[in-house]
Structure formats: structure tokens, C-alpha cells
Coordinates of C-alpha atoms and ligand atoms in Angstrom, one line a residue:
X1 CA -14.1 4.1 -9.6
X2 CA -11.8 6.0 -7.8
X3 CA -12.0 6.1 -4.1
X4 CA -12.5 9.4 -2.2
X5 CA -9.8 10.8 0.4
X6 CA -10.7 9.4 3.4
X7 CA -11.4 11.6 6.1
X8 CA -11.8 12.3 10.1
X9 CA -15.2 13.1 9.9
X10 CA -15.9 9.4 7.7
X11 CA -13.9 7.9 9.9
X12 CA -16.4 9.2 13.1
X13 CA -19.1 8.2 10.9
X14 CA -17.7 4.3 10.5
X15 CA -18.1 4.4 14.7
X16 CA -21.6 5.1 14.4
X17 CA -22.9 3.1 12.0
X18 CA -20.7 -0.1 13.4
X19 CA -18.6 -0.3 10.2
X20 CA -14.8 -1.4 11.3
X21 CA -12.2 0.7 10.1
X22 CA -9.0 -0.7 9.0
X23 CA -5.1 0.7 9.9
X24 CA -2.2 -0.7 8.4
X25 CA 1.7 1.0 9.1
X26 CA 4.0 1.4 5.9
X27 CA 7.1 3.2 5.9
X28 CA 7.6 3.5 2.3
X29 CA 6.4 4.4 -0.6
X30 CA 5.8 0.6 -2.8
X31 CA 3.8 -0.8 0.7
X32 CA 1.7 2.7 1.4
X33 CA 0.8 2.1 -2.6
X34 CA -0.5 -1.3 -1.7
X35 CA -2.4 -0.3 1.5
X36 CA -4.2 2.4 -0.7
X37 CA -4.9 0.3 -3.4
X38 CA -6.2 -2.4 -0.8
X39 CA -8.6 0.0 0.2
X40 CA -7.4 0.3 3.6
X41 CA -8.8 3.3 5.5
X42 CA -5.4 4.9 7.7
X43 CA -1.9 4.3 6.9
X44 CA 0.2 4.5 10.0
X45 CA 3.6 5.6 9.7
X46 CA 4.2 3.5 12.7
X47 CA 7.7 4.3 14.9
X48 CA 7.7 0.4 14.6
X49 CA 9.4 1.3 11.7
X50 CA 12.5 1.8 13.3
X51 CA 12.3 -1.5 14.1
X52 CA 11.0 -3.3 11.4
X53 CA 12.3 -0.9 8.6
X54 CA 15.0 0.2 10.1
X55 CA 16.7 -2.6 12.5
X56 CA 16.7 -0.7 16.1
X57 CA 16.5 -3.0 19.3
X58 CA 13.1 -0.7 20.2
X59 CA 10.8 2.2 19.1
X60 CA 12.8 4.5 21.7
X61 CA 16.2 5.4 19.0
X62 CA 14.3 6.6 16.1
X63 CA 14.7 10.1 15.6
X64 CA 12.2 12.9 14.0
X65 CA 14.4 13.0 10.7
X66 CA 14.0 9.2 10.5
X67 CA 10.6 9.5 11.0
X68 CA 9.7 12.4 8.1
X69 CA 12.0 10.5 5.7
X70 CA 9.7 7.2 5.9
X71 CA 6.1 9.5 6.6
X72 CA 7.3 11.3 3.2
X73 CA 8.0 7.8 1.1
X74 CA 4.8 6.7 2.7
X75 CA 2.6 10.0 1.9
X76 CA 3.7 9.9 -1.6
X77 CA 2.4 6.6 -2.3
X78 CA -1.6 7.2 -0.8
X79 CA -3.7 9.1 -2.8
X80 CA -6.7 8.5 -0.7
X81 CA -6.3 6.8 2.6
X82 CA -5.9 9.1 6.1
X83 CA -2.3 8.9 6.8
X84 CA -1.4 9.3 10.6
X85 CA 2.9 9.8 11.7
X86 CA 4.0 8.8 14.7
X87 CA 5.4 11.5 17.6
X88 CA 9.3 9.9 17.7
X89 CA 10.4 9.3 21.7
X90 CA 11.1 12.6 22.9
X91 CA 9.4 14.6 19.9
X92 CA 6.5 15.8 22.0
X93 CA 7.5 15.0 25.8
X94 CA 10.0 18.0 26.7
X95 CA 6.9 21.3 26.0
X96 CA 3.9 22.1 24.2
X97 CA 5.8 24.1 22.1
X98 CA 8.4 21.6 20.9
X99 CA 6.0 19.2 20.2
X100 CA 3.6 21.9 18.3
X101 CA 6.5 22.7 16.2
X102 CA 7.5 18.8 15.4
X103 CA 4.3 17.8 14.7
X104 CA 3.5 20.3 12.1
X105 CA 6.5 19.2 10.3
X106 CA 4.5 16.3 9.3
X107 CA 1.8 17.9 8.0
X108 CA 3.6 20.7 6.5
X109 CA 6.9 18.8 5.5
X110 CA 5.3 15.3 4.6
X111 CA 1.9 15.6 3.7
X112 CA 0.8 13.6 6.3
X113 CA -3.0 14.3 7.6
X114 CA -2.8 13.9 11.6
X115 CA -0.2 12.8 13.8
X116 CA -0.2 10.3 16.7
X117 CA 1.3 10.0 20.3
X118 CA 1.9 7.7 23.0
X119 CA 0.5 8.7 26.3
X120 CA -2.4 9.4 29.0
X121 CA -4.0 12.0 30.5
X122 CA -0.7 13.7 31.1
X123 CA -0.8 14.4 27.3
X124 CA -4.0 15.9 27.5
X125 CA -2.7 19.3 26.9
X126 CA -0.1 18.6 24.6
X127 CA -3.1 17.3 22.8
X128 CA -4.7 20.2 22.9
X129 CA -1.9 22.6 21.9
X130 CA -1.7 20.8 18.8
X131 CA -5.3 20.5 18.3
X132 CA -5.4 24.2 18.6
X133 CA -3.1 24.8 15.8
X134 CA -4.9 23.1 13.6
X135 CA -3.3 19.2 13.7
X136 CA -5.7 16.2 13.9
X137 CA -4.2 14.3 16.8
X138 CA -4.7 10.5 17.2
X139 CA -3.6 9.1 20.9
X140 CA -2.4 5.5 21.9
X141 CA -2.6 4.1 25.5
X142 CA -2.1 0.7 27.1
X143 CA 0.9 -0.4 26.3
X144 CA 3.3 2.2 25.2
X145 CA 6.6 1.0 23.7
X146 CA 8.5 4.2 23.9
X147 CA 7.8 4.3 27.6
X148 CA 7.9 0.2 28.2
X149 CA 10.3 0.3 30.9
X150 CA 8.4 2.6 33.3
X151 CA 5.7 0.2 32.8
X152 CA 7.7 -3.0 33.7
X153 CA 8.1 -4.3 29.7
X154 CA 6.0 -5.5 27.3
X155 CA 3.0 -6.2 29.5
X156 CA -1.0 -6.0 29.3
X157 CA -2.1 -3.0 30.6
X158 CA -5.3 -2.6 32.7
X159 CA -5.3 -6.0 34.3
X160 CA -6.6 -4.5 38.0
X161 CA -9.3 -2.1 38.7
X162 CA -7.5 0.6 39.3
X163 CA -5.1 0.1 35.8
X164 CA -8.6 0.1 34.1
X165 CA -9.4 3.3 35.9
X166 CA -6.9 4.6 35.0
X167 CA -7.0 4.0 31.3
X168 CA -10.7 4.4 30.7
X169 CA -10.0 8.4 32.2
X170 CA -6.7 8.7 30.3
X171 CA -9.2 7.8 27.1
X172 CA -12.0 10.5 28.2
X173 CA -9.1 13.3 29.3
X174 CA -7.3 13.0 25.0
X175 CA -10.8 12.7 23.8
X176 CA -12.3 15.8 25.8
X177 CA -9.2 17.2 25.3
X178 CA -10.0 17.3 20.8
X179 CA -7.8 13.5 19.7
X180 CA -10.0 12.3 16.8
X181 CA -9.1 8.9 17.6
X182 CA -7.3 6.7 20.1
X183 CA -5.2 3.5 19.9
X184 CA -5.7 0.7 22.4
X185 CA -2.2 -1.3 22.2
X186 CA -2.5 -4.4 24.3
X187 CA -5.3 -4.1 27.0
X188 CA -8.2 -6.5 27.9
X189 CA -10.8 -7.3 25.7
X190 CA -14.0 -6.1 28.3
X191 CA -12.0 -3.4 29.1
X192 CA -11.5 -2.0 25.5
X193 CA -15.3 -2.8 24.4
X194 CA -15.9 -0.6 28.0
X195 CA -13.9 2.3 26.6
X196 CA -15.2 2.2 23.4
X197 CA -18.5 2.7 24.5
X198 CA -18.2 5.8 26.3
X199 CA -16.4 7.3 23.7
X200 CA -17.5 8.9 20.8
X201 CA -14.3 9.0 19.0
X202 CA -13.4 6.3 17.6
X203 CA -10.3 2.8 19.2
X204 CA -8.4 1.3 17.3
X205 CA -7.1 -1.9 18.7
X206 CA -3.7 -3.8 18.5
X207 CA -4.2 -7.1 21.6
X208 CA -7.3 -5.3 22.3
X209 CA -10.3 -7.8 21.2
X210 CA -12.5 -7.6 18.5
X211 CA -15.1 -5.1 19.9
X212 CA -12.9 -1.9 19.3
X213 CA -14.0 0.4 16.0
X214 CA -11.2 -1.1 14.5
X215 CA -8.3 -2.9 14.1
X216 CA -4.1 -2.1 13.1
X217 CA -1.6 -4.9 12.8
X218 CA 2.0 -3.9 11.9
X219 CA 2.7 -4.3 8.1
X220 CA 5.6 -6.4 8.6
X221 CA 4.2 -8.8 10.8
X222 CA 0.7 -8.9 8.8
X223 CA 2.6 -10.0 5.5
X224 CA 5.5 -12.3 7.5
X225 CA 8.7 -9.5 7.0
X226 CA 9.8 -9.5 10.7
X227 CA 11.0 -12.6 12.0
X228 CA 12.6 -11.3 15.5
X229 CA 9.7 -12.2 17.5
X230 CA 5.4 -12.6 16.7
X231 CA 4.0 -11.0 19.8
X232 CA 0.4 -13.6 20.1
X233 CA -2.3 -10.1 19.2
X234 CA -0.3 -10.6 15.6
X235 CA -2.2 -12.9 12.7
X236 CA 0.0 -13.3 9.8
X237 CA -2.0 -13.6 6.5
X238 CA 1.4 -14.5 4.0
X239 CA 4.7 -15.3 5.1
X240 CA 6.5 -13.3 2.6
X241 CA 10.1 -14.0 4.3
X242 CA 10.8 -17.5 2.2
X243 CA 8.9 -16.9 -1.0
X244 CA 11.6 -13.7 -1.4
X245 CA 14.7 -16.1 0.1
X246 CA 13.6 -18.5 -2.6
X247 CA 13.5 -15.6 -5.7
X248 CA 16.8 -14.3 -4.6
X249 CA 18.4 -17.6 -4.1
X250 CA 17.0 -18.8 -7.8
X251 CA 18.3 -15.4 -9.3
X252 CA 21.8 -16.1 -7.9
X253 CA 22.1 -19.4 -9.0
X254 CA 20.6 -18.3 -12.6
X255 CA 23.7 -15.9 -12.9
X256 CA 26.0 -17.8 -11.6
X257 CA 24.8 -20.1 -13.9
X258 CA 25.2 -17.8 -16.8
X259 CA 21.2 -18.4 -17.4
X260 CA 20.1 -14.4 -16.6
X261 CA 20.0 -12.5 -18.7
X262 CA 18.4 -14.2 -21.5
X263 CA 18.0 -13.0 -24.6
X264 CA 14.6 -11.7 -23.8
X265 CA 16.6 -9.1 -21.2
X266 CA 19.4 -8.4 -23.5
X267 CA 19.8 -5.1 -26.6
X268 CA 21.1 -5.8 -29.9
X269 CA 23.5 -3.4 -31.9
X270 CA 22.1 -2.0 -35.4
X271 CA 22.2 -4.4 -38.1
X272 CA 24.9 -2.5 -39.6
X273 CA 26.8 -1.5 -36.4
X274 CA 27.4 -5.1 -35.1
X275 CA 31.3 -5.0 -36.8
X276 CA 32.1 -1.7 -34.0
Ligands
LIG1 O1 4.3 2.2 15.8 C1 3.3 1.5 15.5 O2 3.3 0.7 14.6 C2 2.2 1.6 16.4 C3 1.1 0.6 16.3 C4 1.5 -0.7 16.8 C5 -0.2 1.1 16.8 O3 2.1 2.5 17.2

């Protein structure tokens, strides 16, 4: 049977009733196919895409017409999962307005269902502003890439009390402020499975423990595509990276070979056409 669009108010429900939800990212439109089909519940159109997809150093180059060109690819192939686009680096941080306006350009431009951004309670109006306009926001705090270096690097967040503090009233300022749901990216365990409980919208963790509502791993990493560095939150369930060396590398030697095509790949003229 077909399954259902997913949606914000399922997703709520899933919290309640202590079912895990599942994120994925894909960029494109083959690997969004797979995520649907895989019954996954949100696809993220991750900025870890310019990255993984696209071969930047960091998340901080990619640029809003990167960014709609992989949400599109990806919205095209989900018929029923809740998509979510990343806010690019500087997308959302210079007004209300601005970011308004860029975020709608998912929705309206690529179909997407709700867009998510990188930040604290210094978002919470931004948050709002697009809330009010009709876009389903989803935040992310703890560690935020796009902002790694005013944090020190690629660090656990929320270590001392008043980190945790700080975190825990970043999560209730997006939530009061109307984000549906809220990434945790790299905090501790107790202090996510705190978080979570005061909230009623739903966390989604990435090296934030098991007792978030759920759980997103990075496609690439999840299916062994990225081989610049594992951080140790990632599990890889296939490493896809030498099975794909090994098909190329047997196709190469197979026409070099003269042994592709075969017959079995190959047209024949008309019977009475093969003297042209
Ligand atoms: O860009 C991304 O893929 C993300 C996830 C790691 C949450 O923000």
C-alpha cells in the first residue's frame, strides 16, 4: 500500500507515543527515491551536501542556488516523506526579511515542506518571521558547522553547566518561538534526553544519544560515500565506496578488453539492410 505524506502533526504524534522518527539527508533525486521508498520519515536536504555532494572544505561556501538545485533533485524524488532544506551560511543571518524571502524559495521554488537553520535563541525571531508567513521551521543547536569557528571547531557542545543552560533555553526560546522540531548535533547524551523532555516538539539527534525522538545520520556517511573523515556519532551500515571502485574497475577492463558490449547490448541492421 501506498504510504501517506508524512506530516508535522504525525511527526508530533511519533513524540508522544515514543515511536522514533527517522531523518536521512539526500541531495538528489536517485538517493531521496531510496529514502522514500525505505520508508524513512524526513529527508534532509542537508548543507552537508556541499561537502559530501559537492566537494567544499566546510558547510560555510554553499550558496542558496546550490542549495535549491539539490532541494529540487531531492523533492522530485519523495512522494511521501516530510522534506526539510537547509538555511545556506548567510541565507537567514543578515534580517528577518532576507531570510523570509530565501526560505520561501524552498517551498515555493522546490517543493520542499519546511526549512531548517542553524542557531539559538538569537534566531528566535527569525523563527518566528518565517513561522508567521506560513513556513514550518525546524532548528539545529549544539554544534553548528556553519558557525564552528566561533565555537572553537568541531567540539561537543554543552559540556559545563552553564553551556547546558544555555542550550536547554536556546531549545525552549525556537520552540516557544513556533519551530516544529529541533536538531541536537553533537551534545551529551543526559543533556539531550533533559531537553527532550521539556519539550513538546519533537529532537532529532546527530552525537546526541539514543534518548532523543529520533535519529539523522548523513547519507553519505550511513552508506560509506565520504571517505574524508568518520566523525565517531557516525555508524556505517554498507561501505559502498569499493563495491563501486570494483564495478567501474571491472567495466574498464571489460572494454578495454573488447568484452562490453556483448551481443546482448548490441542492434542489428534489417535482414535486408545488412549490405548498406
Ligand atoms: O547538513 C546536514 O546534513 C545537517 C545534519 C547533520 C543535521 O545539518
Amino acid at each position: 500500500m501506498d504510504r501517506k505524506k508524512v506530516t508535522i502533526a504525525e511527526l508530533q504524534d511519533k513524540k508522544q507515543k515514543k515511536q522514533k522518527i527517522t531523518m536521512v539527508t539526500a541531495y538528489d533525486y536517485p538517493t531521496a527515491r531510496i529514502l522514500d521508498q525505505a520508508e524513512i520519515d524526513t529527508v534532509l536536504v542537508g548543507d552537508s551536501g556541499g561537502m559530501v555532494a559537492l566537494g567544499y572544505e566546510s558547510t560555510v561556501p554553499v550558496s542558496m542556488e546550490e542549495m535549491l538545485f539539490m532541494a529540487k533533485a531531492a523533492a522530485r524524488g519523495v512522494k511521501s516523506a516530510f522534506v526539510i532544506a537547509d538555511m545556506p551560511y548567510m541565507s537567514y543571518q543578515v534580517n528577518d526579511e532576507k531570510a523570509v524571502e530565501n526560505a520561501a524559495r524552498f517551498i515555493k521554488e522546490a517543493g520542499c515542506d519546511a526549512v531548517k537553520l542553524e542557531g539559538g535563541s538569537e534566531f528566535a525571531s527569525t523563527v518566528r518571521a518565517m513561522v508567521r508567513a506560513g513556513i514550518p521551521v525546524c532548528a539545529h543547536i549544539g554544534l553548528t558547522p556553519q558557525t564552528a569557528t566561533m565555537l572553537s571547531g568541531f567540539k561537543v557542545q554543552g559540556k559545563d553547566v552553564e553551556g547546558a543552560k544555555k542550550l536547554l533555553q536556546s531549545a525552549k526560546d525556537l520552540e516557544e518561538a513556533g519551530a516544529f522540531m529541533i536538531v541536537f548535533e553533537c551534545i551529551p547524551d543526559s543533556l539531550a534526553a533533559r531537553i527532550t523532555e521539556e519539550l513538546k516538539i519533537p529532537t532529532i539527534g546527530i552525537g546526541a544519544g539514543k534518548d532523543c525522538d529520533g535519529q539523522v545520520l548523513v547519507y553519505h556517511d550511513l552508506v560509506g560515500l565520504f571517505e574524508r573523515f568518520t566523525p565517531r556519532f557516525v555508524k556505517q551500515y554498507i561501505n559502498l565506496i569499493p563495491m563501486i571502485r570494483e564495478a567501474i574497475i571491472r567495466y574498464k577492463t571489460e572494454v578495454e578488453a573488447g568484452e562490453f558490449p556483448g551481443p546482448e547490448h548490441t542492434f542489428k541492421m534489417n535482414k535486408d539492410a545488412a549490405k548498406f
